PDB file of C-alpha atoms and ligand atoms in Angstrom:
ATOM      1  CA  MET A   1      13.306 -11.644  51.729  1.00 57.00           C
ATOM      2  CA  MET A   2      16.055 -13.279  54.626  1.00 57.00           C
ATOM      3  CA  SER A   3      19.408 -13.018  53.279  1.00 62.00           C
ATOM      4  CA  ASP A   4      22.287 -13.957  54.702  1.00 57.00           C
ATOM      5  CA  GLN A   5      23.131 -10.260  55.536  1.00 65.00           C
ATOM      6  CA  ASP A   6      20.269 -10.462  58.097  1.00 83.00           C
ATOM      7  CA  SER A   7      22.277 -12.499  60.755  1.00 90.00           C
ATOM      8  CA  PHE A   8      20.826 -10.492  63.380  1.00 93.00           C
ATOM      9  CA  ILE A   9      17.178 -12.237  62.997  1.00 95.00           C
ATOM     10  CA  GLU A  10      16.833 -14.932  66.232  1.00 95.00           C
ATOM     11  CA  ARG A  11      13.625 -16.080  64.854  1.00 96.00           C
ATOM     12  CA  VAL A  12      10.842 -14.444  62.506  1.00 97.00           C
ATOM     13  CA  LEU A  13       7.848 -14.518  65.028  1.00 98.00           C
ATOM     14  CA  ILE A  14       5.315 -13.662  62.129  1.00 98.00           C
ATOM     15  CA  PRO A  15       5.825 -14.062  58.465  1.00 98.00           C
ATOM     16  CA  HIS A  16       4.845 -11.037  55.791  1.00 98.00           C
ATOM     17  CA  GLU A  17       2.476 -13.439  54.538  1.00 98.00           C
ATOM     18  CA  ASP A  18       0.296 -14.061  57.672  1.00 98.00           C
ATOM     19  CA  ILE A  19       0.513 -10.417  58.276  1.00 98.00           C
ATOM     20  CA  GLN A  20      -1.207  -9.384  55.122  1.00 98.00           C
ATOM     21  CA  GLN A  21      -3.774 -11.753  55.406  1.00 98.00           C
ATOM     22  CA  LYS A  22      -4.281 -10.584  59.240  1.00 98.00           C
ATOM     23  CA  VAL A  23      -4.332  -7.192  57.962  1.00 98.00           C
ATOM     24  CA  ARG A  24      -7.390  -8.262  55.010  1.00 98.00           C
ATOM     25  CA  GLU A  25      -9.483  -9.873  57.836  1.00 98.00           C
ATOM     26  CA  LEU A  26      -9.059  -6.631  59.801  1.00 98.00           C
ATOM     27  CA  GLY A  27      -9.415  -4.435  57.276  1.00 98.00           C
ATOM     28  CA  GLU A  28     -13.102  -6.519  56.134  1.00 98.00           C
ATOM     29  CA  GLN A  29     -14.191  -6.488  59.707  1.00 98.00           C
ATOM     30  CA  ILE A  30     -13.623  -2.729  59.932  1.00 98.00           C
ATOM     31  CA  THR A  31     -15.367  -2.267  56.671  1.00 98.00           C
ATOM     32  CA  ARG A  32     -18.435  -4.100  57.787  1.00 98.00           C
ATOM     33  CA  ASP A  33     -18.639  -2.129  61.841  1.00 98.00           C
ATOM     34  CA  TYR A  34     -18.148   1.216  59.775  1.00 98.00           C
ATOM     35  CA  GLN A  35     -20.549   1.375  57.315  1.00 98.00           C
ATOM     36  CA  GLY A  36     -22.214   4.825  57.206  1.00 95.00           C
ATOM     37  CA  LYS A  37     -20.242   6.293  59.379  1.00 96.00           C
ATOM     38  CA  ASP A  38     -17.575   9.380  59.511  1.00 88.00           C
ATOM     39  CA  LEU A  39     -14.672   6.783  60.277  1.00 98.00           C
ATOM     40  CA  ARG A  40     -11.301   8.478  61.142  1.00 98.00           C
ATOM     41  CA  VAL A  41      -8.337   6.660  61.362  1.00 98.00           C
ATOM     42  CA  VAL A  42      -5.651   7.764  63.998  1.00 98.00           C
ATOM     43  CA  GLY A  43      -1.744   6.390  63.797  1.00 98.00           C
ATOM     44  CA  ILE A  44       0.318   6.148  66.853  1.00 97.00           C
ATOM     45  CA  LEU A  45       3.567   7.318  65.088  1.00 96.00           C
ATOM     46  CA  ARG A  46       6.200   5.961  64.945  1.00 94.00           C
ATOM     47  CA  GLY A  47       5.264   2.364  65.144  1.00 95.00           C
ATOM     48  CA  ALA A  48       1.945   1.683  63.377  1.00 98.00           C
ATOM     49  CA  PHE A  49       2.812   3.428  60.366  1.00 98.00           C
ATOM     50  CA  ILE A  50       3.543   0.292  58.212  1.00 98.00           C
ATOM     51  CA  PHE A  51       0.663  -1.179  59.874  1.00 98.00           C
ATOM     52  CA  MET A  52      -1.717   1.853  58.867  1.00 98.00           C
ATOM     53  CA  ALA A  53      -0.616   1.901  55.140  1.00 98.00           C
ATOM     54  CA  ASP A  54      -1.764  -1.439  54.921  1.00 98.00           C
ATOM     55  CA  LEU A  55      -4.699  -1.695  56.949  1.00 98.00           C
ATOM     56  CA  ILE A  56      -6.469   1.065  55.305  1.00 98.00           C
ATOM     57  CA  ARG A  57      -5.771  -0.097  51.857  1.00 98.00           C
ATOM     58  CA  ASN A  58      -8.102  -3.037  52.960  1.00 98.00           C
ATOM     59  CA  ILE A  59     -10.883  -0.653  54.214  1.00 98.00           C
ATOM     60  CA  LYS A  60     -13.544  -0.045  51.974  1.00 98.00           C
ATOM     61  CA  LEU A  61     -14.892   3.065  53.271  1.00 98.00           C
ATOM     62  CA  PRO A  62     -14.221   6.970  52.725  1.00 96.00           C
ATOM     63  CA  LEU A  63     -12.355   7.345  55.553  1.00 98.00           C
ATOM     64  CA  SER A  64      -9.745  10.333  56.757  1.00 98.00           C
ATOM     65  CA  VAL A  65      -6.461   9.891  58.537  1.00 98.00           C
ATOM     66  CA  ASP A  66      -5.000  11.850  61.278  1.00 98.00           C
ATOM     67  CA  PHE A  67      -1.989  10.949  63.354  1.00 98.00           C
ATOM     68  CA  MET A  68      -0.536  11.656  66.996  1.00 97.00           C
ATOM     69  CA  SER A  69       3.119  10.944  68.181  1.00 95.00           C
ATOM     70  CA  ILE A  70       3.464  10.485  71.764  1.00 90.00           C
ATOM     71  CA  SER A  71       6.102   9.316  74.276  1.00 82.00           C
ATOM     72  CA  SER A  72       5.981   7.863  77.776  1.00 66.00           C
ATOM     73  CA  TYR A  73       7.395   9.926  80.802  1.00 59.00           C
ATOM     74  CA  GLY A  74      10.728   9.415  81.605  1.00 48.00           C
ATOM     75  CA  GLY A  75      12.188   7.343  78.667  1.00 47.00           C
ATOM     76  CA  SER A  76      12.464   4.233  80.807  1.00 49.00           C
ATOM     77  CA  VAL A  77      12.090   1.157  79.177  1.00 51.00           C
ATOM     78  CA  GLU A  78       8.756   0.129  81.365  1.00 57.00           C
ATOM     79  CA  SER A  79       6.137   1.915  80.671  1.00 58.00           C
ATOM     80  CA  SER A  80       5.092   4.786  83.010  1.00 62.00           C
ATOM     81  CA  GLY A  81       1.673   5.025  81.497  1.00 63.00           C
ATOM     82  CA  VAL A  82       2.044   8.759  81.568  1.00 74.00           C
ATOM     83  CA  VAL A  83       2.151   9.603  77.694  1.00 80.00           C
ATOM     84  CA  ARG A  84       3.408  13.137  76.862  1.00 87.00           C
ATOM     85  CA  ILE A  85       2.084  14.448  73.155  1.00 92.00           C
ATOM     86  CA  LEU A  86       4.618  15.260  70.812  1.00 94.00           C
ATOM     87  CA  LYS A  87       2.406  15.770  68.032  1.00 96.00           C
ATOM     88  CA  ASP A  88      -1.008  16.272  68.541  1.00 97.00           C
ATOM     89  CA  LEU A  89      -3.897  14.948  66.018  1.00 98.00           C
ATOM     90  CA  ASP A  90      -4.425  17.900  63.339  1.00 98.00           C
ATOM     91  CA  LYS A  91      -8.088  18.104  63.071  1.00 98.00           C
ATOM     92  CA  SER A  92     -10.656  17.970  66.002  1.00 98.00           C
ATOM     93  CA  ILE A  93     -12.509  14.896  66.829  1.00 98.00           C
ATOM     94  CA  THR A  94     -15.560  16.208  68.381  1.00 98.00           C
ATOM     95  CA  GLY A  95     -18.312  13.977  66.844  1.00 97.00           C
ATOM     96  CA  VAL A  96     -16.321  11.645  64.698  1.00 98.00           C
ATOM     97  CA  ASP A  97     -15.636   7.746  64.868  1.00 98.00           C
ATOM     98  CA  VAL A  98     -12.608   7.439  65.920  1.00 98.00           C
ATOM     99  CA  LEU A  99     -10.361   4.128  65.326  1.00 98.00           C
ATOM    100  CA  ILE A 100      -6.787   4.353  67.274  1.00 98.00           C
ATOM    101  CA  VAL A 101      -4.522   2.252  65.397  1.00 98.00           C
ATOM    102  CA  GLU A 102      -1.380   0.857  67.648  1.00 98.00           C
ATOM    103  CA  ASP A 103       1.580  -1.263  66.691  1.00 97.00           C
ATOM    104  CA  ILE A 104       1.493  -3.226  70.299  1.00 97.00           C
ATOM    105  CA  VAL A 105       0.021  -3.319  73.462  1.00 96.00           C
ATOM    106  CA  ASP A 106       2.163  -4.431  76.092  1.00 94.00           C
ATOM    107  CA  THR A 107       1.348  -3.268  79.991  1.00 93.00           C
ATOM    108  CA  GLY A 108      -1.441  -1.153  78.290  1.00 94.00           C
ATOM    109  CA  LEU A 109      -0.478   1.828  80.071  1.00 92.00           C
ATOM    110  CA  THR A 110       0.231   3.853  77.111  1.00 91.00           C
ATOM    111  CA  LEU A 111      -3.244   3.166  75.265  1.00 94.00           C
ATOM    112  CA  LYS A 112      -4.988   3.590  78.772  1.00 94.00           C
ATOM    113  CA  HIS A 113      -3.886   7.214  79.303  1.00 92.00           C
ATOM    114  CA  LEU A 114      -4.217   7.569  75.374  1.00 94.00           C
ATOM    115  CA  LEU A 115      -7.883   6.950  75.719  1.00 96.00           C
ATOM    116  CA  GLU A 116      -8.550   9.339  78.448  1.00 94.00           C
ATOM    117  CA  VAL A 117      -7.267  11.758  76.812  1.00 94.00           C
ATOM    118  CA  LEU A 118      -9.118  11.090  73.246  1.00 97.00           C
ATOM    119  CA  SER A 119     -12.450  10.337  75.261  1.00 97.00           C
ATOM    120  CA  THR A 120     -12.346  13.958  76.799  1.00 97.00           C
ATOM    121  CA  ARG A 121     -12.726  15.256  73.094  1.00 98.00           C
ATOM    122  CA  ASN A 122     -16.011  13.833  72.804  1.00 98.00           C
ATOM    123  CA  PRO A 123     -15.880  11.599  69.682  1.00 98.00           C
ATOM    124  CA  ALA A 124     -18.898  10.272  68.295  1.00 98.00           C
ATOM    125  CA  SER A 125     -16.910   6.863  69.372  1.00 98.00           C
ATOM    126  CA  LEU A 126     -13.390   5.562  70.299  1.00 98.00           C
ATOM    127  CA  ARG A 127     -11.996   2.288  69.468  1.00 98.00           C
ATOM    128  CA  VAL A 128      -8.904   0.623  69.211  1.00 98.00           C
ATOM    129  CA  CYS A 129      -7.176  -1.662  66.547  1.00 98.00           C
ATOM    130  CA  ALA A 130      -3.822  -3.165  67.363  1.00 98.00           C
ATOM    131  CA  LEU A 131      -1.596  -5.027  65.199  1.00 98.00           C
ATOM    132  CA  LEU A 132       0.181  -6.985  68.104  1.00 98.00           C
ATOM    133  CA  ASP A 133      -0.937  -7.999  72.023  1.00 98.00           C
ATOM    134  CA  LYS A 134       1.301  -9.387  74.479  1.00 96.00           C
ATOM    135  CA  LYS A 135      -1.535 -10.072  77.128  1.00 95.00           C
ATOM    136  CA  GLU A 136       0.165 -11.563  79.438  1.00 94.00           C
ATOM    137  CA  ARG A 137       2.453  -8.442  80.040  1.00 94.00           C
ATOM    138  CA  ARG A 138      -1.324  -6.218  80.882  1.00 94.00           C
ATOM    139  CA  LEU A 139      -1.607  -4.655  83.962  1.00 94.00           C
ATOM    140  CA  VAL A 140      -4.751  -2.630  82.794  1.00 93.00           C
ATOM    141  CA  PRO A 141      -7.114  -5.681  83.298  1.00 88.00           C
ATOM    142  CA  ASP A 142     -10.430  -3.924  81.603  1.00 90.00           C
ATOM    143  CA  LEU A 143      -8.762  -2.626  78.487  1.00 95.00           C
ATOM    144  CA  LYS A 144     -10.517  -3.515  75.308  1.00 94.00           C
ATOM    145  CA  ILE A 145      -8.783  -3.548  72.040  1.00 97.00           C
ATOM    146  CA  ASP A 146     -11.614  -3.715  69.446  1.00 98.00           C
ATOM    147  CA  TYR A 147      -9.215  -5.205  66.833  1.00 98.00           C
ATOM    148  CA  VAL A 148      -6.347  -7.441  67.681  1.00 98.00           C
ATOM    149  CA  GLY A 149      -4.378  -8.765  64.704  1.00 98.00           C
ATOM    150  CA  PHE A 150      -2.002 -11.214  66.687  1.00 98.00           C
ATOM    151  CA  GLU A 151      -1.746 -12.015  70.610  1.00 98.00           C
ATOM    152  CA  ILE A 152       1.830 -12.638  71.099  1.00 98.00           C
ATOM    153  CA  PRO A 153       3.922 -13.874  73.773  1.00 96.00           C
ATOM    154  CA  ASN A 154       6.426 -11.977  75.839  1.00 95.00           C
ATOM    155  CA  LEU A 155       8.974 -11.417  73.645  1.00 94.00           C
ATOM    156  CA  PHE A 156      10.768  -8.103  72.064  1.00 94.00           C
ATOM    157  CA  VAL A 157       9.931  -7.901  68.660  1.00 96.00           C
ATOM    158  CA  VAL A 158      10.451  -5.844  66.028  1.00 97.00           C
ATOM    159  CA  GLY A 159       9.859  -5.249  62.087  1.00 98.00           C
ATOM    160  CA  TYR A 160       6.544  -3.880  60.204  1.00 98.00           C
ATOM    161  CA  GLY A 161       7.100  -0.843  61.971  1.00 98.00           C
ATOM    162  CA  LEU A 162       8.652  -1.939  65.214  1.00 97.00           C
ATOM    163  CA  ASP A 163      12.295  -0.871  66.003  1.00 95.00           C
ATOM    164  CA  PHE A 164      14.991  -1.068  68.280  1.00 94.00           C
ATOM    165  CA  ALA A 165      16.779   2.054  68.955  1.00 92.00           C
ATOM    166  CA  GLU A 166      15.305   3.262  65.316  1.00 93.00           C
ATOM    167  CA  LYS A 167      16.091   0.608  63.355  1.00 94.00           C
ATOM    168  CA  TYR A 168      14.608  -2.437  61.573  1.00 96.00           C
ATOM    169  CA  ARG A 169      11.074  -0.744  60.906  1.00 97.00           C
ATOM    170  CA  ASN A 170      11.577  -1.831  57.303  1.00 97.00           C
ATOM    171  CA  TYR A 171      11.398  -5.281  57.559  1.00 97.00           C
ATOM    172  CA  PRO A 172       8.409  -6.395  56.254  1.00 98.00           C
ATOM    173  CA  PHE A 173       7.574  -9.263  59.131  1.00 98.00           C
ATOM    174  CA  ILE A 174       7.603  -9.407  62.978  1.00 98.00           C
ATOM    175  CA  PHE A 175      11.031 -10.852  63.831  1.00 97.00           C
ATOM    176  CA  VAL A 176      13.024 -11.411  67.553  1.00 96.00           C
ATOM    177  CA  LEU A 177      16.645  -9.827  67.526  1.00 95.00           C
ATOM    178  CA  LYS A 178      19.671 -12.380  68.857  1.00 92.00           C
ATOM    179  CA  PRO A 179      20.748 -11.072  72.089  1.00 89.00           C
ATOM    180  CA  GLU A 180      23.937  -9.277  71.259  1.00 88.00           C
ATOM    181  CA  TYR A 181      21.816  -7.062  68.693  1.00 87.00           C
ATOM    182  CA  TYR A 182      20.386  -5.524  71.849  1.00 82.00           C
ATOM    183  CA  GLN A 183      23.618  -4.495  73.048  1.00 73.00           C
ATOM    184  CA  PRO A 184      24.374  -0.859  72.996  1.00 63.00           C
ATOM    185  CA  GLU A 185      27.169  -0.937  70.849  1.00 61.00           C
ATOM    186  CA  PHE A 186      24.593  -2.353  68.289  1.00 58.00           C
ATOM    187  CA  THR A 187      22.192   0.693  68.617  1.00 55.00           C
ATOM    188  CA  ARG A 188      24.079   3.029  66.745  1.00 48.00           C
TER     189      ARG A 188
HETATM  190  P1  5GP B 201       2.724  -0.180  77.113  1.00 68.96           P
HETATM  191  O1  5GP B 201       2.409   1.523  77.849  1.00 68.96           O
HETATM  192  O2  5GP B 201       1.207  -1.227  76.609  1.00 68.96           O
HETATM  193  O3  5GP B 201       3.570  -1.031  78.192  1.00 68.96           O
HETATM  194  O4  5GP B 201       3.823   0.090  75.776  1.00 68.96           O
HETATM  195  C1  5GP B 201       3.081   0.456  74.877  1.00 68.96           C
HETATM  196  C2  5GP B 201       4.590   0.838  73.639  1.00 68.96           C
HETATM  197  O5  5GP B 201       5.785  -0.046  74.271  1.00 68.96           O
HETATM  198  C3  5GP B 201       4.103   0.080  72.165  1.00 68.96           C
HETATM  199  O6  5GP B 201       3.549   1.207  71.368  1.00 68.96           O
HETATM  200  C4  5GP B 201       5.553   0.203  71.849  1.00 68.96           C
HETATM  201  O7  5GP B 201       6.238   1.313  71.596  1.00 68.96           O
HETATM  202  C5  5GP B 201       6.570  -0.190  73.188  1.00 68.96           C
HETATM  203  N1  5GP B 201       6.465  -1.882  72.974  1.00 68.96           N
HETATM  204  C6  5GP B 201       6.357  -2.703  73.855  1.00 68.96           C
HETATM  205  N2  5GP B 201       6.384  -3.652  73.512  1.00 68.96           N
HETATM  206  C7  5GP B 201       7.244  -4.049  72.730  1.00 68.96           C
HETATM  207  C8  5GP B 201       8.141  -4.795  71.439  1.00 68.96           C
HETATM  208  O8  5GP B 201       8.092  -6.163  72.166  1.00 68.96           O
HETATM  209  N3  5GP B 201       8.786  -4.352  70.414  1.00 68.96           N
HETATM  210  C9  5GP B 201       8.692  -3.170  70.074  1.00 68.96           C
HETATM  211  N4  5GP B 201       9.695  -2.556  69.256  1.00 68.96           N
HETATM  212  N5  5GP B 201       8.519  -1.744  70.969  1.00 68.96           N
HETATM  213  C10 5GP B 201       7.808  -2.315  72.289  1.00 68.96           C
END
């Protein structure tokens, strides 16, 4: 998959095959845990869309899907933990077993706020599945992530849905960019 044109790649952190294997395992686990339940899988746009598409095809249950788009207030690099809902869920989650699908949990502030917002709507249950977990960066100590794909070190990663300045989402593996590609002239 890597070619000479992919000169912006510093290092592949998680190859595609490892992601696919993990997604299969997560799907099997979720399938077991939600037997007989009314499962609604909620993807957080845009970072989770590739992961979610693969994950739900490995969940052998009659589930439904919905999406939410959120952004941190202020637009700073560091998360403030106060999320603005850019696109809310289309359907009510009252009495529904909700599984939130996230790309990555970093400080945990975004997820904490999202869980607070959604729990006021009285779902039957509310759990979280995150592909990546930067545990050492956590500022919310008691945050429970029910299903985690990979724990990763404190690196900024892209690929498999994750972006830098809206690019690199289409690469099927998780990787670290070369430092020069974080410069503003490469964000266009
Ligand atoms: P938190 O509120 O947990 O600090 O931030 C979570 C959000 O920050 C993620 O949903 C994602 O949008 C963004 N984020 C955190 N770490 C990374 C990273 O390494 N790469 C990318 N592309 N986004 C990240």
